[in-house]
Tab-separated table of C-alpha atoms and ligand atoms in Angstrom:
chain	number	residue	atom	x	y	z
A	113	MET	CA	55.362	135.990	97.608
A	114	THR	CA	56.153	137.366	94.125
A	115	THR	CA	53.918	140.246	92.487
A	116	PRO	CA	52.015	138.934	89.485
A	117	ALA	CA	53.650	140.133	86.009
A	118	ALA	CA	50.252	142.318	85.516
A	119	PHE	CA	51.136	144.453	88.776
A	120	GLN	CA	54.746	144.694	88.298
A	121	PRO	CA	56.154	148.309	87.698
A	122	LEU	CA	57.829	148.683	84.336
A	123	ASN	CA	61.636	147.667	84.340
A	124	ALA	CA	64.064	148.221	81.539
A	125	GLN	CA	65.791	145.112	81.949
A	126	HIS	CA	62.569	142.859	81.972
A	127	ILE	CA	61.229	144.708	78.977
A	128	GLN	CA	64.606	144.242	76.919
A	129	ARG	CA	64.598	140.460	78.057
A	130	ALA	CA	61.092	140.386	76.376
A	131	LEU	CA	61.957	142.027	73.019
A	132	SER	CA	62.357	140.338	69.837
A	133	THR	CA	62.928	143.602	67.619
A	134	LYS	CA	65.951	144.614	65.526
A	135	SER	CA	66.180	148.102	66.900
A	136	PHE	CA	63.004	149.240	68.533
A	137	GLY	CA	63.390	149.341	72.161
A	138	ARG	CA	67.290	148.316	72.148
A	139	THR	CA	67.858	152.266	73.371
A	140	LEU	CA	65.103	152.217	76.107
A	141	HIS	CA	64.123	154.924	78.752
A	142	VAL	CA	62.078	153.819	81.493
A	143	LEU	CA	60.690	156.941	83.364
A	144	GLU	CA	58.665	157.124	86.344
A	145	LYS	CA	56.994	160.541	85.486
A	146	VAL	CA	57.112	162.907	82.508
A	147	PRO	CA	55.108	165.876	81.035
A	148	SER	CA	54.933	163.560	77.616
A	149	THR	CA	56.787	160.628	76.413
A	150	ASN	CA	56.679	162.238	72.861
A	151	THR	CA	57.943	165.497	74.249
A	152	HIS	CA	60.719	163.492	75.837
A	153	ALA	CA	61.480	161.550	72.871
A	154	ALA	CA	61.787	164.726	70.566
A	155	THR	CA	64.492	166.228	73.003
A	156	LEU	CA	66.420	162.788	73.035
A	157	ALA	CA	66.149	163.072	69.202
A	158	GLN	CA	67.894	166.657	69.383
A	159	ASP	CA	70.694	164.852	71.604
A	160	ASN	CA	71.281	162.376	68.603
A	161	ALA	CA	69.235	159.402	70.047
A	162	PRO	CA	69.241	156.373	67.626
A	163	HIS	CA	66.606	155.228	65.299
A	164	GLY	CA	64.317	152.912	67.740
A	165	THR	CA	64.917	154.674	70.940
A	166	VAL	CA	61.968	154.145	73.053
A	167	VAL	CA	60.708	156.069	76.087
A	168	VAL	CA	58.097	154.552	78.328
A	169	ALA	CA	56.650	156.354	81.391
A	170	GLU	CA	54.439	155.144	84.418
A	171	SER	CA	52.787	158.146	84.213
A	172	GLN	CA	52.335	161.573	82.087
A	173	THR	CA	51.523	164.873	83.594
A	174	ALA	CA	50.892	166.480	80.356
A	175	GLY	CA	49.921	163.699	77.939
A	176	ARG	CA	48.913	164.967	74.635
A	177	GLY	CA	46.455	163.841	71.977
A	178	ARG	CA	45.941	165.430	68.731
A	179	LEU	CA	45.272	169.146	68.380
A	180	GLY	CA	46.421	169.868	71.746
A	181	ARG	CA	43.654	167.621	73.247
A	182	HIS	CA	44.606	165.978	76.804
A	183	TRP	CA	45.570	162.275	77.226
A	184	HIS	CA	44.412	161.070	80.509
A	185	SER	CA	47.528	159.324	81.789
A	186	PRO	CA	47.145	157.838	85.579
A	187	SER	CA	50.356	156.203	87.210
A	188	GLY	CA	51.178	152.609	86.924
A	189	LYS	CA	48.092	151.297	85.026
A	190	ASN	CA	48.745	151.836	81.411
A	191	LEU	CA	51.132	152.068	78.410
A	192	TYR	CA	52.591	155.612	77.355
A	193	CYS	CA	55.059	154.908	74.901
A	194	SER	CA	57.166	156.990	72.294
A	195	VAL	CA	59.202	155.486	69.275
A	196	LEU	CA	61.612	157.559	67.703
A	197	LEU	CA	61.873	156.989	63.949
A	198	ARG	CA	64.954	158.224	61.759
A	199	THR	CA	64.435	156.227	58.615
A	200	MET	CA	62.854	158.094	55.679
A	201	PRO	CA	62.323	156.916	52.341
A	202	ALA	CA	63.406	158.692	48.929
A	203	ARG	CA	61.860	162.327	48.778
A	204	GLU	CA	59.055	161.740	46.558
A	205	ARG	CA	57.637	158.819	48.867
A	206	GLN	CA	58.018	161.008	52.203
A	207	PRO	CA	54.435	162.551	52.190
A	208	LEU	CA	53.050	158.827	51.604
A	209	TRP	CA	55.144	157.218	54.759
A	210	LEU	CA	54.363	160.415	56.845
A	211	SER	CA	50.438	160.112	56.285
A	212	TRP	CA	50.781	156.251	56.657
A	213	ILE	CA	52.654	156.153	60.080
A	214	PRO	CA	49.770	156.788	62.273
A	215	LEU	CA	47.651	154.123	60.575
A	216	ILE	CA	50.774	151.739	60.841
A	217	ALA	CA	51.090	152.415	64.504
A	218	ALA	CA	47.256	151.813	64.990
A	219	LEU	CA	47.386	148.553	63.209
A	220	ALA	CA	50.491	147.508	65.280
A	221	ALA	CA	48.621	148.621	68.547
A	222	SER	CA	45.576	146.563	67.640
A	223	ARG	CA	47.480	143.534	66.562
A	224	ALA	CA	49.689	143.561	69.669
A	225	VAL	CA	46.636	143.624	71.773
A	226	GLN	CA	45.599	140.690	69.777
A	227	VAL	CA	48.437	138.394	70.363
A	228	THR	CA	48.826	139.215	73.960
A	229	THR	CA	45.250	139.019	75.052
A	230	SER	CA	43.114	137.452	72.409
A	231	LEU	CA	40.878	140.642	72.279
A	232	LYS	CA	40.546	142.040	68.836
A	233	PRO	CA	40.400	145.682	68.810
A	234	SER	CA	39.445	147.355	65.508
A	235	VAL	CA	40.809	150.819	64.107
A	236	LYS	CA	38.783	153.646	63.828
A	237	TRP	CA	40.190	155.666	60.904
A	238	LEU	CA	42.697	157.146	61.116
A	239	ASN	CA	44.198	155.939	64.419
A	240	ASP	CA	41.795	155.339	67.486
A	241	ILE	CA	42.004	151.942	68.744
A	242	LEU	CA	38.571	150.767	69.718
A	243	ILE	CA	37.134	147.906	71.515
A	244	GLY	CA	33.349	147.571	70.531
A	245	ASP	CA	32.846	151.486	70.442
A	246	ARG	CA	34.994	152.724	73.261
A	247	LYS	CA	38.408	153.874	72.916
A	248	LEU	CA	40.970	151.661	74.200
A	249	GLY	CA	43.898	153.711	72.934
A	250	GLY	CA	45.440	156.366	70.501
A	251	ILE	CA	48.280	157.439	68.493
A	252	LEU	CA	50.081	160.839	68.162
A	253	CYS	CA	52.649	160.830	65.653
A	254	GLU	CA	55.069	164.157	65.346
A	255	SER	CA	57.745	164.795	63.037
A	256	SER	CA	60.585	167.370	62.627
A	257	GLY	CA	63.159	168.523	59.837
A	258	VAL	CA	61.317	166.793	57.268
A	259	GLY	CA	62.839	167.621	53.876
A	260	THR	CA	66.372	167.435	55.444
A	261	ALA	CA	68.823	164.569	56.235
A	262	HIS	CA	67.779	164.945	59.707
A	263	ALA	CA	64.165	163.925	59.503
A	264	THR	CA	62.744	162.234	62.771
A	265	VAL	CA	59.086	160.946	63.467
A	266	VAL	CA	57.986	160.303	66.916
A	267	VAL	CA	55.282	157.925	67.219
A	268	GLY	CA	53.542	157.992	70.545
A	269	ILE	CA	51.219	155.364	71.512
A	270	GLY	CA	48.675	155.355	74.517
A	271	LEU	CA	46.936	152.089	75.538
A	272	ASN	CA	44.670	151.756	78.571
A	273	VAL	CA	45.620	148.396	80.204
A	274	ASN	CA	44.802	148.004	83.699
A	275	VAL	CA	42.645	151.111	84.843
A	276	ARG	CA	39.259	150.268	86.035
A	277	ARG	CA	36.025	151.655	84.810
A	278	ASP	CA	35.671	153.624	88.258
A	279	GLU	CA	39.156	155.149	87.646
A	280	PHE	CA	38.253	156.965	84.590
A	281	PRO	CA	37.072	160.634	85.049
A	282	ASP	CA	33.316	161.225	84.113
A	283	GLU	CA	33.990	162.553	80.733
A	284	LEU	CA	35.695	159.433	79.539
A	285	ARG	CA	33.907	156.758	81.750
A	286	GLU	CA	31.128	155.844	78.889
A	287	ILE	CA	33.489	156.311	76.093
A	288	ALA	CA	36.839	154.775	77.015
A	289	THR	CA	37.877	151.278	77.971
A	290	SER	CA	40.900	149.046	79.191
A	291	LEU	CA	42.046	145.653	78.633
A	292	ALA	CA	41.410	144.912	81.962
A	293	ILE	CA	37.906	145.796	81.847
A	294	GLU	CA	37.303	144.097	78.434
A	295	ALA	CA	39.496	140.730	79.444
A	296	GLY	CA	38.156	140.469	82.990
A	297	HIS	CA	41.590	140.401	84.332
A	298	PRO	CA	44.536	142.670	84.638
A	299	CYS	CA	47.179	142.269	81.734
A	300	ASP	CA	51.185	142.240	81.442
A	301	ARG	CA	52.222	145.728	80.169
A	302	THR	CA	55.521	144.316	79.314
A	303	ALA	CA	54.508	141.487	77.054
A	304	LEU	CA	52.356	144.093	75.491
A	305	LEU	CA	54.838	146.648	74.936
A	306	ALA	CA	57.409	143.794	73.399
A	307	ALA	CA	54.482	142.802	71.160
A	308	LEU	CA	53.798	146.407	70.032
A	309	LEU	CA	57.416	147.157	69.379
A	310	VAL	CA	57.845	144.003	67.078
A	311	GLU	CA	54.638	144.600	65.262
A	312	LEU	CA	55.437	148.401	64.733
A	313	GLU	CA	58.939	147.580	63.432
A	314	THR	CA	57.881	144.905	61.053
A	315	ARG	CA	55.142	147.020	59.302
A	316	CYS	CA	57.480	150.058	59.253
A	317	GLU	CA	60.207	147.900	57.369
A	318	SER	CA	57.457	146.267	55.303
A	319	PHE	CA	56.027	149.784	54.194
A	320	LEU	CA	59.513	151.093	53.460
A	321	ALA	CA	60.451	148.241	51.691
A	322	GLY	CA	57.530	149.001	49.319
A	323	ASN	CA	54.780	146.598	50.470
A	324	HIS	CA	52.555	149.231	50.651
A	325	GLY	CA	49.542	147.242	49.417
A	326	ASP	CA	50.131	144.772	52.095
A	327	ILE	CA	49.562	147.218	54.844
A	328	LEU	CA	46.404	149.003	52.959
A	329	LYS	CA	44.755	145.621	52.675
A	330	GLU	CA	45.444	144.682	56.588
A	331	TYR	CA	44.261	148.303	57.506
A	332	MET	CA	40.942	147.757	55.564
A	333	LEU	CA	40.321	144.533	57.265
A	334	ARG	CA	40.850	146.303	60.918
A	335	CYS	CA	39.135	149.262	59.938
A	336	SER	CA	35.812	149.455	61.754
A	337	THR	CA	34.852	152.748	59.919
A	338	ILE	CA	34.393	151.115	56.561
A	339	GLY	CA	31.038	150.632	55.545
A	340	GLN	CA	29.644	152.725	58.404
A	341	ARG	CA	27.613	156.096	58.344
A	342	VAL	CA	29.782	158.701	59.428
A	343	ARG	CA	30.100	162.245	60.412
A	344	ILE	CA	33.448	163.878	59.860
A	345	GLU	CA	34.325	166.875	61.868
A	346	LEU	CA	36.496	169.086	59.662
A	347	ALA	CA	38.781	172.035	60.415
A	348	HIS	CA	36.986	175.428	61.231
A	349	GLY	CA	33.916	173.462	62.927
A	350	GLU	CA	32.775	172.309	59.504
A	351	GLN	CA	31.113	168.867	59.242
A	352	MET	CA	30.360	166.134	56.626
A	353	ASP	CA	27.895	163.459	56.811
A	354	GLY	CA	28.146	160.107	54.537
A	355	THR	CA	29.285	156.561	54.332
A	356	ALA	CA	32.812	155.675	54.774
A	357	GLU	CA	33.688	153.460	51.582
A	358	SER	CA	37.401	152.611	51.505
A	359	ILE	CA	40.896	153.695	52.337
A	360	GLN	CA	42.828	155.205	49.567
A	361	ALA	CA	46.374	154.632	48.628
A	362	ASP	CA	47.654	157.815	50.616
A	363	GLY	CA	45.601	156.656	53.747
A	364	SER	CA	42.878	159.152	53.282
A	365	LEU	CA	39.030	157.685	53.894
A	366	ARG	CA	36.839	157.909	50.862
A	367	VAL	CA	33.269	158.932	51.954
A	368	ILE	CA	30.137	159.027	49.807
A	369	ARG	CA	27.902	161.896	50.688
A	370	GLY	CA	24.061	161.480	50.333
A	371	ASP	CA	24.050	163.119	46.869
A	372	ARG	CA	26.515	159.996	45.832
A	373	THR	CA	29.492	162.752	45.267
A	374	THR	CA	32.651	161.434	47.110
A	375	ALA	CA	35.074	163.155	49.014
A	376	ASP	CA	38.641	161.977	50.123
A	377	ILE	CA	39.285	162.746	53.472
A	378	ARG	CA	42.865	163.562	54.820
A	379	THR	CA	42.560	164.682	58.329
A	380	GLY	CA	39.715	165.306	60.678
A	381	ASP	CA	37.707	163.444	63.503
A	382	VAL	CA	35.347	160.736	62.495
A	383	ILE	CA	32.086	159.953	64.164
A	384	HIS	CA	30.398	156.579	63.887
A	385	LEU	CA	26.791	157.092	63.517
A	386	ARG	CA	24.291	154.555	64.158
B	484	BT5	C1	44.774	160.630	70.670
B	484	BT5	O1	44.450	161.637	70.428
B	484	BT5	O2	44.010	159.547	70.569
B	484	BT5	C2	46.277	160.314	70.730
B	484	BT5	C3	46.750	159.809	72.153
B	484	BT5	C4	48.158	159.696	72.046
B	484	BT5	C5	48.697	159.361	73.634
B	484	BT5	C6	50.360	159.081	73.586
B	484	BT5	S1	50.457	158.653	75.157
B	484	BT5	C7	52.162	158.375	74.647
B	484	BT5	C8	52.389	159.817	73.843
B	484	BT5	N1	52.953	160.750	74.600
B	484	BT5	C9	51.727	161.847	74.608
B	484	BT5	O3	51.955	162.710	75.179
B	484	BT5	N2	50.984	161.370	73.923
B	484	BT5	C10	51.242	160.062	73.035
B	484	BT5	P1	42.772	162.378	70.103
B	484	BT5	O4	42.471	161.585	68.861
B	484	BT5	O5	43.159	163.730	69.944
B	484	BT5	O6	41.985	161.949	71.272
B	484	BT5	C11	42.175	162.736	72.342
B	484	BT5	C12	40.738	162.452	72.873
B	484	BT5	O7	40.589	160.983	73.375
B	484	BT5	C13	40.591	163.254	74.492
B	484	BT5	O8	39.943	164.506	73.698
B	484	BT5	C14	39.494	162.437	75.111
B	484	BT5	O9	38.212	162.446	74.546
B	484	BT5	C15	40.019	161.047	74.610
B	484	BT5	N3	40.828	160.340	75.688
B	484	BT5	C16	41.766	161.134	76.550
B	484	BT5	N4	42.379	160.106	77.312
B	484	BT5	C17	41.899	159.002	77.077
B	484	BT5	C18	42.347	157.743	77.396
B	484	BT5	N5	43.360	157.553	78.439
B	484	BT5	N6	41.754	156.696	76.696
B	484	BT5	C19	40.558	156.782	75.991
B	484	BT5	N7	40.292	158.031	75.677
B	484	BT5	C20	41.001	159.126	76.072
């Protein structure tokens, strides 16, 4: 009896057969267990790994979120993936590119889920992937050598695929979800990864070719934060409440405060208020 695709371990040959990308995933490292796929990809970058190198792992022992937060990474169930980018636009466009990569990755991940499962995740600014108000996945982008000829960005994507509700730790059970929970059946990680890589590659190419406006429009349509009452948790424990109005050209979130003044938020955690 053959194992259904959804339960098969990740396999480099199967993944490469499913790819329709130009460079993303053409150099591919499929690992059983790593501390963090982002850290592993950064090490490969130092050893001259090519643009588009992908690291995927069955489990992470030290999976990371932003600001040193922990990413729950149980074995054999989910997608933990990092993509190494070496393409950089001209110097004056680099800040824009770096601020848009996490948003582009969140768009690509939500679109990949939609094409492989027909679920339609939204994106919570700036890079949380949600179904309803539960977190399906997150993005961690880390750059190095910016401003030099050897600049790299590692785009890390974590998506909960086949983990069951009872398998989440207590602190995540009510705030996180997985594709299997939402779809009611297990999902094929190989097909999802192949879709993710092509969605990410085409958007990165499009952005770098100057189609910034198209990505901004697509992001606005996907972003469930727009129009919501929000609380922004800023650095140093500061908070700001307001209504999220739009995404600006630089990827920041425009918030209208109660006194009608506006603020463009470049980084911070957003809470959707009811
Ligand atoms: C993120 O951080 O959402 C970025 C997560 C990126 C993970 C990927 S996996 C592959 C690559 N390698 C890595 O080491 N990391 C990347 P942040 O916005 O800071 O959210 C972190 C918060 O999400 C935690 O504090 C928890 O509240 C919650 N969380 C942790 N694990 C989760 C999970 N599996 N599903 C949903 N929420 C989770």
